[in-house]
Coordinates of C-alpha atoms and ligand atoms in Angstrom, one line a residue:
M1033 CA -51.3 -16.7 42.6
S1034 CA -54.7 -16.7 44.2
L1035 CA -56.6 -19.8 43.5
P1036 CA -60.6 -20.6 43.7
Q1037 CA -61.2 -22.0 46.4
S1038 CA -63.5 -25.3 47.1
P1039 CA -66.6 -25.0 48.7
L1040 CA -65.7 -28.1 51.3
M1041 CA -62.4 -27.2 52.8
G1042 CA -60.0 -29.7 54.2
Q1043 CA -60.4 -30.1 58.2
M1044 CA -56.7 -31.1 59.6
M1045 CA -54.5 -28.5 61.1
N1046 CA -53.3 -26.1 59.7
Q1047 CA -49.9 -25.9 60.9
P1048 CA -47.7 -23.7 59.1
L1049 CA -44.2 -25.4 57.9
L1050 CA -41.5 -23.9 59.7
V1051 CA -37.9 -25.1 59.9
S1052 CA -38.6 -24.8 62.9
G1053 CA -40.1 -27.5 63.4
I1054 CA -37.3 -30.1 61.9
L1055 CA -35.2 -29.7 65.1
E1056 CA -38.3 -29.1 67.4
F1057 CA -39.2 -32.7 66.1
A1058 CA -35.4 -34.3 66.4
A1059 CA -34.7 -33.0 70.2
R1060 CA -37.9 -34.4 71.4
H1061 CA -37.6 -38.0 69.0
F1062 CA -33.9 -38.4 69.0
G1063 CA -32.7 -36.2 71.3
D1064 CA -29.8 -38.8 72.0
S1065 CA -28.6 -38.2 68.2
L1066 CA -25.3 -36.7 67.9
I1067 CA -23.9 -34.3 66.0
V1068 CA -20.0 -34.3 65.9
S1069 CA -18.0 -31.4 64.8
R1070 CA -14.7 -30.8 64.5
R1071 CA -13.7 -28.1 65.2
V1072 CA -11.4 -24.4 63.6
E1073 CA -10.0 -25.1 67.2
G1074 CA -9.0 -28.1 66.4
D1075 CA -10.3 -30.5 69.0
I1076 CA -14.1 -33.2 68.3
H1077 CA -16.6 -31.7 70.2
R1078 CA -20.2 -34.5 70.4
Y1079 CA -23.5 -33.2 71.9
T1080 CA -26.6 -34.3 70.7
Y1081 CA -29.7 -32.8 68.8
R1082 CA -31.0 -32.1 72.9
D1083 CA -28.3 -29.7 73.2
C1084 CA -28.4 -27.9 70.4
H1085 CA -32.1 -27.0 70.6
Q1086 CA -31.4 -25.5 73.9
R1087 CA -27.9 -23.8 72.2
A1088 CA -30.4 -22.4 69.5
R1089 CA -33.2 -21.3 71.5
R1090 CA -30.8 -19.7 73.6
L1091 CA -29.6 -18.0 70.5
A1092 CA -33.1 -16.7 69.4
N1093 CA -33.7 -14.6 72.0
A1094 CA -30.0 -13.5 71.7
L1095 CA -30.7 -12.4 68.3
H1096 CA -34.1 -10.6 69.5
G1097 CA -32.1 -9.1 72.1
M1098 CA -30.1 -7.4 69.5
G1099 CA -33.2 -6.1 67.5
I1100 CA -33.5 -9.0 64.8
A1101 CA -36.4 -8.7 64.5
L1102 CA -38.9 -10.7 61.5
G1103 CA -37.7 -10.1 58.1
D1104 CA -33.9 -8.9 59.6
R1105 CA -31.4 -10.5 57.8
V1106 CA -28.0 -12.5 59.4
A1107 CA -25.1 -13.4 57.6
T1108 CA -22.9 -16.3 58.9
L1109 CA -19.6 -17.2 57.5
A1110 CA -18.6 -20.5 58.9
W1111 CA -17.5 -23.7 57.7
N1112 CA -19.9 -26.9 58.6
G1113 CA -20.2 -27.5 62.2
Y1114 CA -22.2 -26.9 65.2
R1115 CA -22.8 -23.6 65.7
H1116 CA -23.6 -23.5 62.1
L1117 CA -25.9 -25.3 62.9
E1118 CA -27.4 -23.4 66.1
A1119 CA -27.3 -20.7 63.4
Y1120 CA -29.3 -22.3 61.0
Y1121 CA -32.1 -22.7 63.1
A1122 CA -31.8 -19.5 65.9
V1123 CA -32.0 -17.1 63.1
S1124 CA -34.9 -19.4 60.2
G1125 CA -36.4 -20.7 63.5
S1126 CA -36.8 -16.6 65.4
G1127 CA -38.2 -15.7 61.7
A1128 CA -35.2 -13.8 60.6
V1129 CA -33.6 -14.0 57.2
L1130 CA -30.5 -17.1 57.4
H1131 CA -27.4 -15.6 54.5
T1132 CA -25.1 -18.2 53.9
I1133 CA -21.6 -17.0 52.9
N1134 CA -19.5 -18.2 50.4
P1135 CA -16.3 -17.7 52.0
R1136 CA -13.9 -18.2 48.6
L1137 CA -16.0 -15.7 46.8
H1138 CA -13.7 -12.5 46.3
P1139 CA -13.3 -10.2 49.1
E1140 CA -15.5 -6.9 46.9
Q1141 CA -18.0 -9.8 46.2
I1142 CA -18.5 -10.8 49.9
A1143 CA -18.6 -7.2 50.2
Y1144 CA -21.0 -6.8 47.6
I1145 CA -23.1 -9.3 48.9
I1146 CA -23.1 -8.6 53.0
N1147 CA -25.0 -5.1 51.3
H1148 CA -26.9 -6.3 48.8
A1149 CA -29.0 -8.6 51.5
E1150 CA -29.0 -5.7 54.4
D1151 CA -27.1 -8.3 56.5
Q1152 CA -27.3 -7.0 60.4
V1153 CA -25.4 -9.5 62.0
L1154 CA -22.4 -10.7 60.8
M1155 CA -21.5 -14.5 62.9
F1156 CA -17.6 -16.3 61.5
D1157 CA -15.9 -18.9 61.8
L1158 CA -12.7 -18.3 63.6
T1159 CA -10.9 -18.9 60.0
F1160 CA -12.5 -15.6 58.7
L1161 CA -11.1 -13.2 60.7
P1162 CA -8.7 -11.9 58.4
A1163 CA -11.8 -11.6 55.4
V1164 CA -13.9 -10.1 58.0
E1165 CA -11.1 -7.2 59.7
A1166 CA -10.8 -6.6 55.6
V1167 CA -14.2 -6.1 55.0
A1168 CA -15.8 -4.8 57.7
A1169 CA -15.4 -0.7 57.3
H1170 CA -17.1 -1.4 53.7
C1171 CA -20.4 -3.3 55.6
R1172 CA -21.7 -0.6 57.5
Q1173 CA -25.4 -2.6 57.5
I1174 CA -23.8 -4.6 60.4
K1175 CA -24.6 -2.9 63.3
H1176 CA -22.8 -6.9 65.0
Y1177 CA -20.3 -8.8 64.4
V1178 CA -20.7 -12.2 65.9
L1179 CA -17.3 -14.9 66.2
M1180 CA -18.3 -17.8 67.0
C1181 CA -15.2 -19.3 69.1
D1182 CA -14.3 -20.1 72.6
R1183 CA -13.2 -17.0 74.6
D1184 CA -10.3 -18.1 75.3
R1185 CA -9.7 -17.4 71.6
M1186 CA -11.1 -14.3 71.0
P1187 CA -8.4 -11.9 69.7
A1188 CA -7.2 -9.1 72.3
E1189 CA -7.4 -6.8 69.2
T1190 CA -9.0 -5.9 66.3
R1191 CA -10.3 -3.5 63.6
I1192 CA -14.5 -5.0 64.3
P1193 CA -16.2 -2.7 65.6
N1194 CA -18.9 -4.0 68.3
L1195 CA -17.8 -7.9 68.0
V1196 CA -18.8 -10.3 70.9
C1197 CA -17.9 -14.2 71.7
Y1198 CA -20.3 -16.3 70.5
E1199 CA -20.4 -18.5 73.9
D1200 CA -20.4 -15.4 75.2
L1201 CA -24.1 -14.3 74.3
I1202 CA -24.6 -17.7 74.3
A1203 CA -24.2 -17.6 77.8
S1204 CA -26.1 -14.6 78.6
H1205 CA -29.0 -16.3 77.6
T1206 CA -31.9 -18.1 78.4
D1207 CA -33.2 -20.9 76.9
D1208 CA -36.6 -20.4 78.2
Y1209 CA -38.2 -19.4 74.6
T1210 CA -41.1 -20.9 72.1
W1211 CA -40.3 -20.5 68.7
P1212 CA -42.9 -18.4 66.6
L1213 CA -45.3 -19.5 64.2
F1214 CA -46.0 -17.2 61.2
D1215 CA -46.5 -17.6 57.8
E1216 CA -45.2 -20.5 56.0
N1217 CA -43.9 -18.0 52.6
S1218 CA -42.4 -16.1 55.1
A1219 CA -38.0 -15.3 54.0
C1220 CA -36.6 -19.1 55.4
T1221 CA -32.8 -18.1 54.6
L1222 CA -31.3 -16.4 51.0
C1223 CA -27.8 -17.9 50.0
Y1224 CA -26.5 -16.3 46.4
T1225 CA -25.5 -18.3 43.0
S1226 CA -21.7 -18.3 42.1
G1227 CA -21.6 -15.3 39.8
T1228 CA -19.4 -16.5 36.8
T1229 CA -20.3 -13.5 35.0
G1230 CA -21.8 -10.0 36.8
N1231 CA -22.6 -9.8 40.7
P1232 CA -23.4 -13.0 42.3
K1233 CA -28.1 -12.9 42.5
G1234 CA -29.9 -14.1 45.5
A1235 CA -32.3 -17.2 45.3
L1236 CA -34.1 -16.4 48.1
Y1237 CA -35.8 -19.6 50.1
S1238 CA -39.0 -19.6 52.3
H1239 CA -39.5 -21.7 54.9
R1240 CA -42.5 -24.4 53.6
S1241 CA -40.2 -24.8 50.0
T1242 CA -37.1 -25.4 52.6
V1243 CA -39.3 -28.4 54.3
L1244 CA -41.1 -30.2 51.6
H1245 CA -37.1 -29.7 50.4
A1246 CA -36.2 -31.8 53.0
Y1247 CA -39.4 -33.8 53.3
G1248 CA -38.4 -34.6 49.0
S1249 CA -35.0 -34.7 49.2
A1250 CA -35.3 -37.8 52.6
L1251 CA -37.4 -40.3 50.2
P1252 CA -35.8 -43.3 49.3
N1253 CA -35.5 -42.4 45.7
A1254 CA -33.6 -39.0 46.4
L1255 CA -30.8 -39.2 49.2
N1256 CA -32.3 -42.1 51.5
V1257 CA -31.4 -40.5 55.2
T1258 CA -32.9 -42.8 58.1
S1259 CA -32.0 -42.8 61.6
R1260 CA -29.4 -45.3 61.1
D1261 CA -27.0 -43.3 59.1
V1262 CA -24.3 -41.2 60.2
V1263 CA -24.2 -38.3 57.8
L1264 CA -20.5 -36.1 57.1
P1265 CA -22.0 -33.2 54.5
V1266 CA -18.7 -32.6 53.3
V1267 CA -20.5 -29.7 51.1
P1268 CA -20.4 -26.6 52.7
M1269 CA -23.0 -25.5 54.7
F1270 CA -23.0 -22.2 52.7
H1271 CA -23.6 -24.1 49.3
V1272 CA -26.5 -23.9 48.9
N1273 CA -28.0 -25.3 52.3
A1274 CA -25.2 -28.0 52.4
W1275 CA -28.2 -29.6 49.8
G1276 CA -30.2 -29.5 52.4
L1277 CA -28.9 -32.1 54.7
P1278 CA -29.1 -29.6 57.7
Y1279 CA -32.4 -30.5 57.6
S1280 CA -32.9 -33.6 56.0
V1281 CA -31.0 -35.0 58.5
P1282 CA -32.7 -34.0 61.5
L1283 CA -36.2 -34.8 60.6
S1284 CA -35.2 -38.7 59.7
G1285 CA -32.9 -38.4 62.7
A1286 CA -29.5 -39.4 62.1
K1287 CA -25.9 -39.1 63.3
M1288 CA -23.7 -35.7 61.7
V1289 CA -20.3 -35.5 61.8
F1290 CA -19.4 -32.0 60.5
P1291 CA -15.7 -32.0 59.0
G1292 CA -15.1 -28.5 59.5
A1293 CA -12.7 -26.3 57.9
A1294 CA -10.7 -30.5 57.3
L1295 CA -11.6 -31.4 53.4
D1296 CA -8.3 -32.7 52.6
G1297 CA -8.1 -36.4 52.5
K1298 CA -6.6 -37.5 54.8
S1299 CA -8.8 -35.8 57.6
L1300 CA -11.5 -36.6 56.1
Y1301 CA -10.6 -40.6 55.8
E1302 CA -10.6 -40.9 59.6
L1303 CA -13.4 -38.7 60.2
F1304 CA -14.7 -40.9 58.4
E1305 CA -13.3 -44.5 60.0
A1306 CA -13.7 -42.5 63.7
E1307 CA -17.3 -41.6 63.7
Q1308 CA -18.4 -44.8 60.8
V1309 CA -19.9 -42.3 58.7
T1310 CA -22.3 -44.4 55.8
F1311 CA -24.0 -41.1 54.2
S1312 CA -21.7 -38.3 52.4
A1313 CA -22.6 -35.7 50.3
G1314 CA -20.1 -33.8 48.2
V1315 CA -18.5 -32.7 45.0
P1316 CA -16.5 -34.2 42.4
T1317 CA -13.3 -32.2 43.8
V1318 CA -13.6 -33.5 47.3
W1319 CA -14.0 -37.0 46.5
L1320 CA -10.7 -36.6 44.2
G1321 CA -8.2 -35.5 46.6
L1322 CA -9.8 -38.5 49.1
I1323 CA -9.6 -41.4 46.4
N1324 CA -6.5 -40.1 46.1
F1325 CA -5.0 -40.4 49.7
M1326 CA -6.8 -43.3 49.5
L1327 CA -5.5 -45.5 46.6
Q1328 CA -2.2 -44.1 47.3
N1329 CA -2.4 -45.6 50.9
K1330 CA -4.1 -48.5 50.0
L1331 CA -6.9 -47.2 52.4
K1332 CA -10.6 -48.6 52.6
F1333 CA -13.9 -47.9 53.9
S1334 CA -15.3 -49.8 57.6
S1335 CA -18.7 -47.6 57.7
F1336 CA -18.9 -46.3 54.5
R1337 CA -21.4 -46.9 51.6
R1338 CA -23.2 -44.9 50.0
T1339 CA -22.2 -41.2 48.8
V1340 CA -24.6 -38.4 46.7
I1341 CA -22.3 -37.3 44.0
G1342 CA -23.0 -33.3 42.1
G1343 CA -22.6 -30.2 41.8
S1344 CA -20.2 -31.5 38.1
A1345 CA -21.2 -34.4 36.5
C1346 CA -19.8 -37.4 38.3
S1347 CA -17.2 -39.9 36.1
P1348 CA -17.3 -43.1 35.1
A1349 CA -14.3 -43.2 36.2
M1350 CA -14.5 -42.3 39.7
M1351 CA -17.5 -43.7 40.3
N1352 CA -15.9 -47.5 38.9
T1353 CA -13.7 -46.3 41.4
L1354 CA -15.8 -45.7 44.4
M1355 CA -18.7 -48.8 43.7
D1356 CA -16.1 -51.5 43.2
E1357 CA -12.4 -50.5 43.9
L1358 CA -13.8 -48.8 47.8
G1359 CA -17.2 -50.3 48.0
V1360 CA -19.5 -47.2 48.9
E1361 CA -22.8 -47.3 45.9
V1362 CA -22.9 -43.9 44.3
I1363 CA -25.9 -41.5 43.2
H1364 CA -25.7 -39.3 41.4
A1365 CA -27.4 -35.8 41.6
W1366 CA -28.0 -32.9 40.1
G1367 CA -29.7 -29.3 41.1
M1368 CA -28.8 -25.9 41.6
T1369 CA -29.2 -22.6 43.6
E1370 CA -31.4 -21.9 42.3
M1371 CA -33.3 -25.3 42.7
S1372 CA -32.5 -25.7 46.9
P1373 CA -30.9 -27.5 45.3
L1374 CA -32.0 -31.0 44.5
G1375 CA -33.6 -31.2 41.5
T1376 CA -33.1 -35.4 40.0
A1377 CA -30.7 -38.5 42.1
G1378 CA -29.8 -41.4 39.6
V1379 CA -31.5 -44.5 41.5
L1380 CA -32.5 -46.9 39.9
L1381 CA -35.7 -48.5 38.5
G1382 CA -36.9 -52.9 39.4
K1383 CA -36.6 -52.9 35.5
H1384 CA -32.4 -52.1 36.4
L1385 CA -32.4 -54.7 38.5
E1386 CA -32.1 -57.4 35.8
L1387 CA -29.3 -55.2 33.4
P1388 CA -25.8 -56.6 33.5
Q1389 CA -23.7 -53.8 35.8
D1390 CA -22.4 -52.0 32.6
E1391 CA -25.5 -51.2 31.1
Q1392 CA -26.7 -50.1 35.1
R1393 CA -23.5 -47.8 35.5
K1394 CA -24.6 -46.0 32.4
I1395 CA -28.0 -45.4 33.9
L1396 CA -26.3 -44.4 37.3
L1397 CA -24.0 -42.2 35.4
K1398 CA -27.4 -39.7 34.2
Q1399 CA -28.2 -36.7 36.7
G1400 CA -31.1 -39.3 37.5
H1401 CA -35.0 -39.1 37.5
A1402 CA -36.7 -35.7 38.8
V1403 CA -37.6 -36.3 43.2
Y1404 CA -40.9 -35.6 42.9
G1405 CA -41.1 -32.2 43.8
V1406 CA -39.6 -31.1 40.7
D1407 CA -41.4 -31.4 37.2
M1408 CA -39.3 -30.6 34.2
K1409 CA -38.6 -31.6 30.4
I1410 CA -36.3 -30.0 27.8
V1411 CA -37.2 -27.9 25.1
D1412 CA -35.3 -26.4 21.6
D1413 CA -34.3 -22.8 20.8
D1414 CA -38.1 -21.5 19.5
G1415 CA -39.6 -22.9 23.2
K1416 CA -40.9 -26.2 21.4
E1417 CA -41.0 -29.2 23.8
L1418 CA -39.0 -32.3 22.5
P1419 CA -39.1 -35.4 23.0
W1420 CA -37.8 -38.2 26.1
D1421 CA -36.6 -40.5 23.8
G1422 CA -32.5 -40.2 25.2
S1423 CA -30.6 -39.0 22.2
S1424 CA -33.0 -35.8 21.9
Y1425 CA -30.8 -32.7 23.8
G1426 CA -32.5 -29.0 24.5
H1427 CA -31.9 -26.6 27.6
L1428 CA -33.6 -27.8 30.9
M1429 CA -36.4 -26.4 32.3
V1430 CA -37.9 -26.6 35.9
K1431 CA -40.6 -25.8 38.3
G1432 CA -42.2 -27.1 41.3
P1433 CA -42.6 -25.2 44.6
W1434 CA -38.6 -25.7 46.2
V1435 CA -37.8 -23.6 42.6
I1436 CA -37.2 -19.5 42.4
A1437 CA -39.4 -17.5 41.0
A1438 CA -37.9 -14.3 41.6
Y1439 CA -34.5 -13.3 42.5
Y1440 CA -33.7 -11.3 45.8
K1441 CA -34.6 -7.4 45.6
D1442 CA -36.1 -8.6 42.2
E1443 CA -32.7 -8.7 40.4
G1444 CA -32.4 -9.3 36.2
G1445 CA -36.7 -9.3 36.1
D1446 CA -38.3 -12.3 35.5
P1447 CA -36.7 -15.4 35.5
L1448 CA -39.2 -18.3 34.0
Q1449 CA -40.8 -18.6 31.1
H1450 CA -44.4 -19.3 30.7
G1451 CA -43.7 -20.6 33.9
W1452 CA -40.8 -22.4 34.3
F1453 CA -37.0 -22.0 34.9
P1454 CA -34.8 -21.9 32.7
T1455 CA -32.0 -24.2 34.2
G1456 CA -29.2 -22.7 31.5
D1457 CA -27.8 -27.0 31.3
V1458 CA -28.5 -28.7 28.6
A1459 CA -29.8 -31.9 28.6
T1460 CA -31.7 -35.7 27.7
I1461 CA -34.0 -36.7 28.9
D1462 CA -34.7 -40.9 28.3
A1463 CA -37.7 -42.4 28.4
D1464 CA -37.8 -44.0 31.5
G1465 CA -37.3 -40.3 32.9
Y1466 CA -33.2 -40.4 33.7
M1467 CA -32.0 -37.0 33.1
Q1468 CA -28.8 -36.8 31.4
I1469 CA -26.7 -33.3 31.3
T1470 CA -25.0 -33.0 28.1
D1471 CA -23.5 -29.4 28.9
R1472 CA -24.2 -26.0 30.4
S1473 CA -25.2 -24.4 27.7
K1474 CA -22.6 -21.2 27.9
D1475 CA -20.4 -24.2 28.2
V1476 CA -21.5 -26.5 24.5
I1477 CA -19.0 -26.4 21.4
K1478 CA -21.1 -25.2 18.6
S1479 CA -19.7 -26.7 15.7
G1480 CA -20.0 -26.3 12.1
G1481 CA -23.8 -25.5 13.5
E1482 CA -24.1 -29.3 15.7
W1483 CA -23.3 -29.1 19.5
I1484 CA -20.8 -30.9 21.1
G1485 CA -21.4 -31.8 25.1
T1486 CA -17.5 -31.6 27.4
I1487 CA -19.0 -33.5 29.7
D1488 CA -18.9 -36.7 27.6
L1489 CA -15.2 -35.3 26.0
E1490 CA -14.0 -34.8 30.0
N1491 CA -15.4 -38.0 30.9
I1492 CA -13.8 -40.1 28.3
A1493 CA -9.9 -38.3 29.1
V1494 CA -9.9 -38.8 32.7
S1495 CA -10.8 -42.4 32.5
H1496 CA -7.6 -42.3 31.4
P1497 CA -4.7 -43.3 34.4
A1498 CA -2.7 -41.0 33.2
V1499 CA -4.9 -37.7 33.4
M1500 CA -6.5 -36.4 36.5
Q1501 CA -8.7 -34.0 35.8
A1502 CA -9.8 -32.3 32.1
A1503 CA -11.6 -29.5 30.9
C1504 CA -12.5 -28.6 27.6
I1505 CA -13.5 -25.1 26.2
G1506 CA -14.5 -24.4 22.5
I1507 CA -11.8 -22.6 20.6
A1508 CA -12.6 -20.0 18.0
H1509 CA -12.3 -21.5 14.4
P1510 CA -12.3 -20.1 10.8
K1511 CA -14.2 -22.5 9.5
W1512 CA -16.3 -24.5 12.5
D1513 CA -16.9 -21.3 14.7
E1514 CA -15.9 -22.8 17.5
R1515 CA -13.1 -26.4 18.0
P1516 CA -12.5 -28.6 21.6
L1517 CA -9.8 -28.2 23.0
L1518 CA -9.7 -30.3 25.7
V1519 CA -7.3 -28.8 28.7
I1520 CA -5.7 -31.7 30.8
V1521 CA -4.1 -32.3 34.5
R1522 CA -1.8 -35.6 34.8
K1523 CA -1.4 -37.5 37.9
P1524 CA 2.0 -36.6 39.5
G1525 CA 4.3 -38.9 38.2
M1526 CA 2.4 -39.7 35.4
E1527 CA 2.9 -39.2 31.6
V1528 CA 1.2 -39.0 28.7
S1529 CA 0.8 -37.1 25.2
R1530 CA -1.4 -35.5 23.2
E1531 CA -0.7 -38.0 20.4
E1532 CA -1.7 -40.5 23.1
L1533 CA -4.4 -39.2 24.8
L1534 CA -6.1 -38.4 21.5
A1535 CA -5.6 -41.9 20.1
F1536 CA -7.5 -42.1 23.5
Y1537 CA -10.8 -41.5 22.6
D1538 CA -11.1 -43.8 19.1
G1539 CA -13.9 -45.5 18.8
K1540 CA -15.5 -43.9 22.0
I1541 CA -16.7 -40.7 20.1
A1542 CA -18.1 -39.8 16.3
K1543 CA -14.9 -38.6 14.6
W1544 CA -16.0 -35.3 14.4
W1545 CA -16.5 -34.8 18.1
L1546 CA -12.4 -36.0 18.6
P1547 CA -10.8 -31.9 20.2
D1548 CA -8.3 -30.3 17.6
D1549 CA -5.8 -30.5 20.8
V1550 CA -4.8 -30.9 23.7
V1551 CA -2.3 -28.7 26.2
F1552 CA -1.5 -29.8 29.3
A1553 CA -2.0 -27.8 32.6
D1554 CA -0.4 -28.1 36.7
A1555 CA -3.9 -27.2 37.8
L1556 CA -7.4 -25.9 36.4
P1557 CA -9.4 -22.9 37.7
L1558 CA -11.8 -23.3 39.7
G1559 CA -14.5 -21.4 41.5
G1560 CA -15.7 -21.4 45.4
T1561 CA -18.1 -24.6 44.8
G1562 CA -15.8 -26.8 43.2
K1563 CA -16.4 -25.8 40.0
V1564 CA -14.0 -26.1 37.1
Q1565 CA -14.3 -21.4 35.7
K1566 CA -14.4 -22.7 32.1
N1567 CA -15.2 -19.1 31.6
K1568 CA -10.7 -18.5 33.2
L1569 CA -10.0 -20.9 30.8
R1570 CA -11.1 -19.7 27.7
E1571 CA -9.7 -16.2 28.7
Q1572 CA -6.8 -17.6 28.8
Y1573 CA -6.9 -19.9 25.8
K1574 CA -8.4 -17.3 24.1
E1575 CA -5.7 -16.3 21.3
Y1576 CA -4.9 -20.1 20.9
K1577 CA -4.1 -21.4 18.0
L1578 CA -5.6 -24.6 17.3
P1579 CA -3.2 -26.6 14.5
T1580 CA -4.9 -27.1 11.0
A1581 CA -6.4 -29.7 10.0
Ligands
AMP1244 P1 -24.8 -24.6 41.9 O1 -26.2 -23.4 41.8 O2 -23.4 -23.2 42.0 O3 -25.3 -24.8 42.2 O4 -24.6 -24.9 40.5 C1 -26.0 -25.2 40.2 C2 -25.4 -26.0 38.4 O5 -24.4 -27.0 38.7 C3 -25.5 -26.9 37.3 O6 -26.5 -26.2 36.8 C4 -25.2 -27.3 36.5 O7 -25.0 -27.4 35.8 C5 -23.7 -27.9 37.1 N1 -24.5 -29.2 38.0 C6 -25.3 -29.5 39.3 N2 -25.0 -30.9 39.4 C7 -24.1 -31.3 38.4 C8 -23.8 -32.9 37.6 N3 -24.6 -34.1 38.3 N4 -23.4 -32.8 37.1 C9 -23.1 -31.9 35.6 N5 -23.5 -30.2 36.0 C10 -24.5 -30.8 37.6

């Protein structure tokens, strides 16, 4: 976009917004702050931002030695850990582009995105050695493979060509490296969407968008990251840059705790306690594991006070357990890969503090208020803007400096509609600007020309004491087009019948929203980012015959 230039330009330093500046700042101003990692090797590793900066510069020198230049893509297949953080800064800071791969994708999808991104180096954790051995033959453009482990863990034999040990690489280069300056609009990281339909598409973040997102997401009205916090990002660094925490935490100077591959309730609880974590972020499925472990073992947190939940809707049952039984404030946030990811965060306004607790909870259960940097609106099928009255629902559109303008390699054409990005979510916005997601537009159930939002139906189901997980899908219906079918996973050892569950909805929803039937399952299909794969459920139940009324 070319913009008019004022005859009188500002006279401040024109310093580009580059992510290297974040680590440089952390090392200089919070040099002693700790980064603690549970390693794939099994032990706990500790060092400081100063150490991280030094090793990141060694790695930047090593990448230079491998011939990696401005704009080249370097991929990682790695858990949350200190080496991954070093790669975040060394790759992007040196001007190359960090491509974080979700290891939960199918091997064919992994090979597809490696080739699509034209990655030249792949750095990976020991856990993923078999996965990399399986795909290496199909990734012709990769020139160097780097195994992120200690020397003594390197395999004696492997089919992977040009495999080097990360520690050898670091050791063979000095930290004499000055972060280069370049245009802040240069690509910084590349993250592919989960691709539930068709091939994944790449969101290519710039340095400018990443730094602005780091500032915006650290604000008190958003994640509120401070130098007094101990932050444990449960959300993986391969899922939309761990929601920006590898940037917002160092710029705030907070202590960082990385959980590595151990994301089960017990391992997380032990790490939260051992490192006195105060703040965390993750998807509902992870909290479910942690909460169940704690309730079963009658455990409490001694330091953990605040968490961000996003990626899928946080149910009232989960929010109530965390807030009332475990003393953890929940910030319900919404965003997407195409938005770096943060769009909204659920923090109360001053006037809400007067409200009774159950009224406050209703506001906190919404997906939240826009964070400065993101504008949003809801529109009808014709693109006409709908009112912010908390009940009109429509297609949610966003724009802002950290919202996607085009997919990598222009895949899928122009994603924007009149300058706004259609999120694919259906939402309401209330008079105070709090947005609530009703559904994904492809998951919403269309019954007799009206829409039934599945999130509400699922939230009610999981507030039943015997229900662990719930998913609601539309089943074809001769008269109404579609009607809701509820798929339930019961808590271990608990019983509840179809009739009891349907009766549980009495008085909680409009009668015509009541699911037509309930089926019980052992588990729900989860995608690589912990979301229920409703397309799979729809496929599984596509022949399902609903009872006739
Ligand atoms: P992804 O790009 O994989 O992070 O997925 C983004 C999508 O996840 C959004 O478009 C929403 O449909 C969904 N999502 C993210 N956060 C929430 C939330 N707090 N509540 C409900 N859905 C969410």
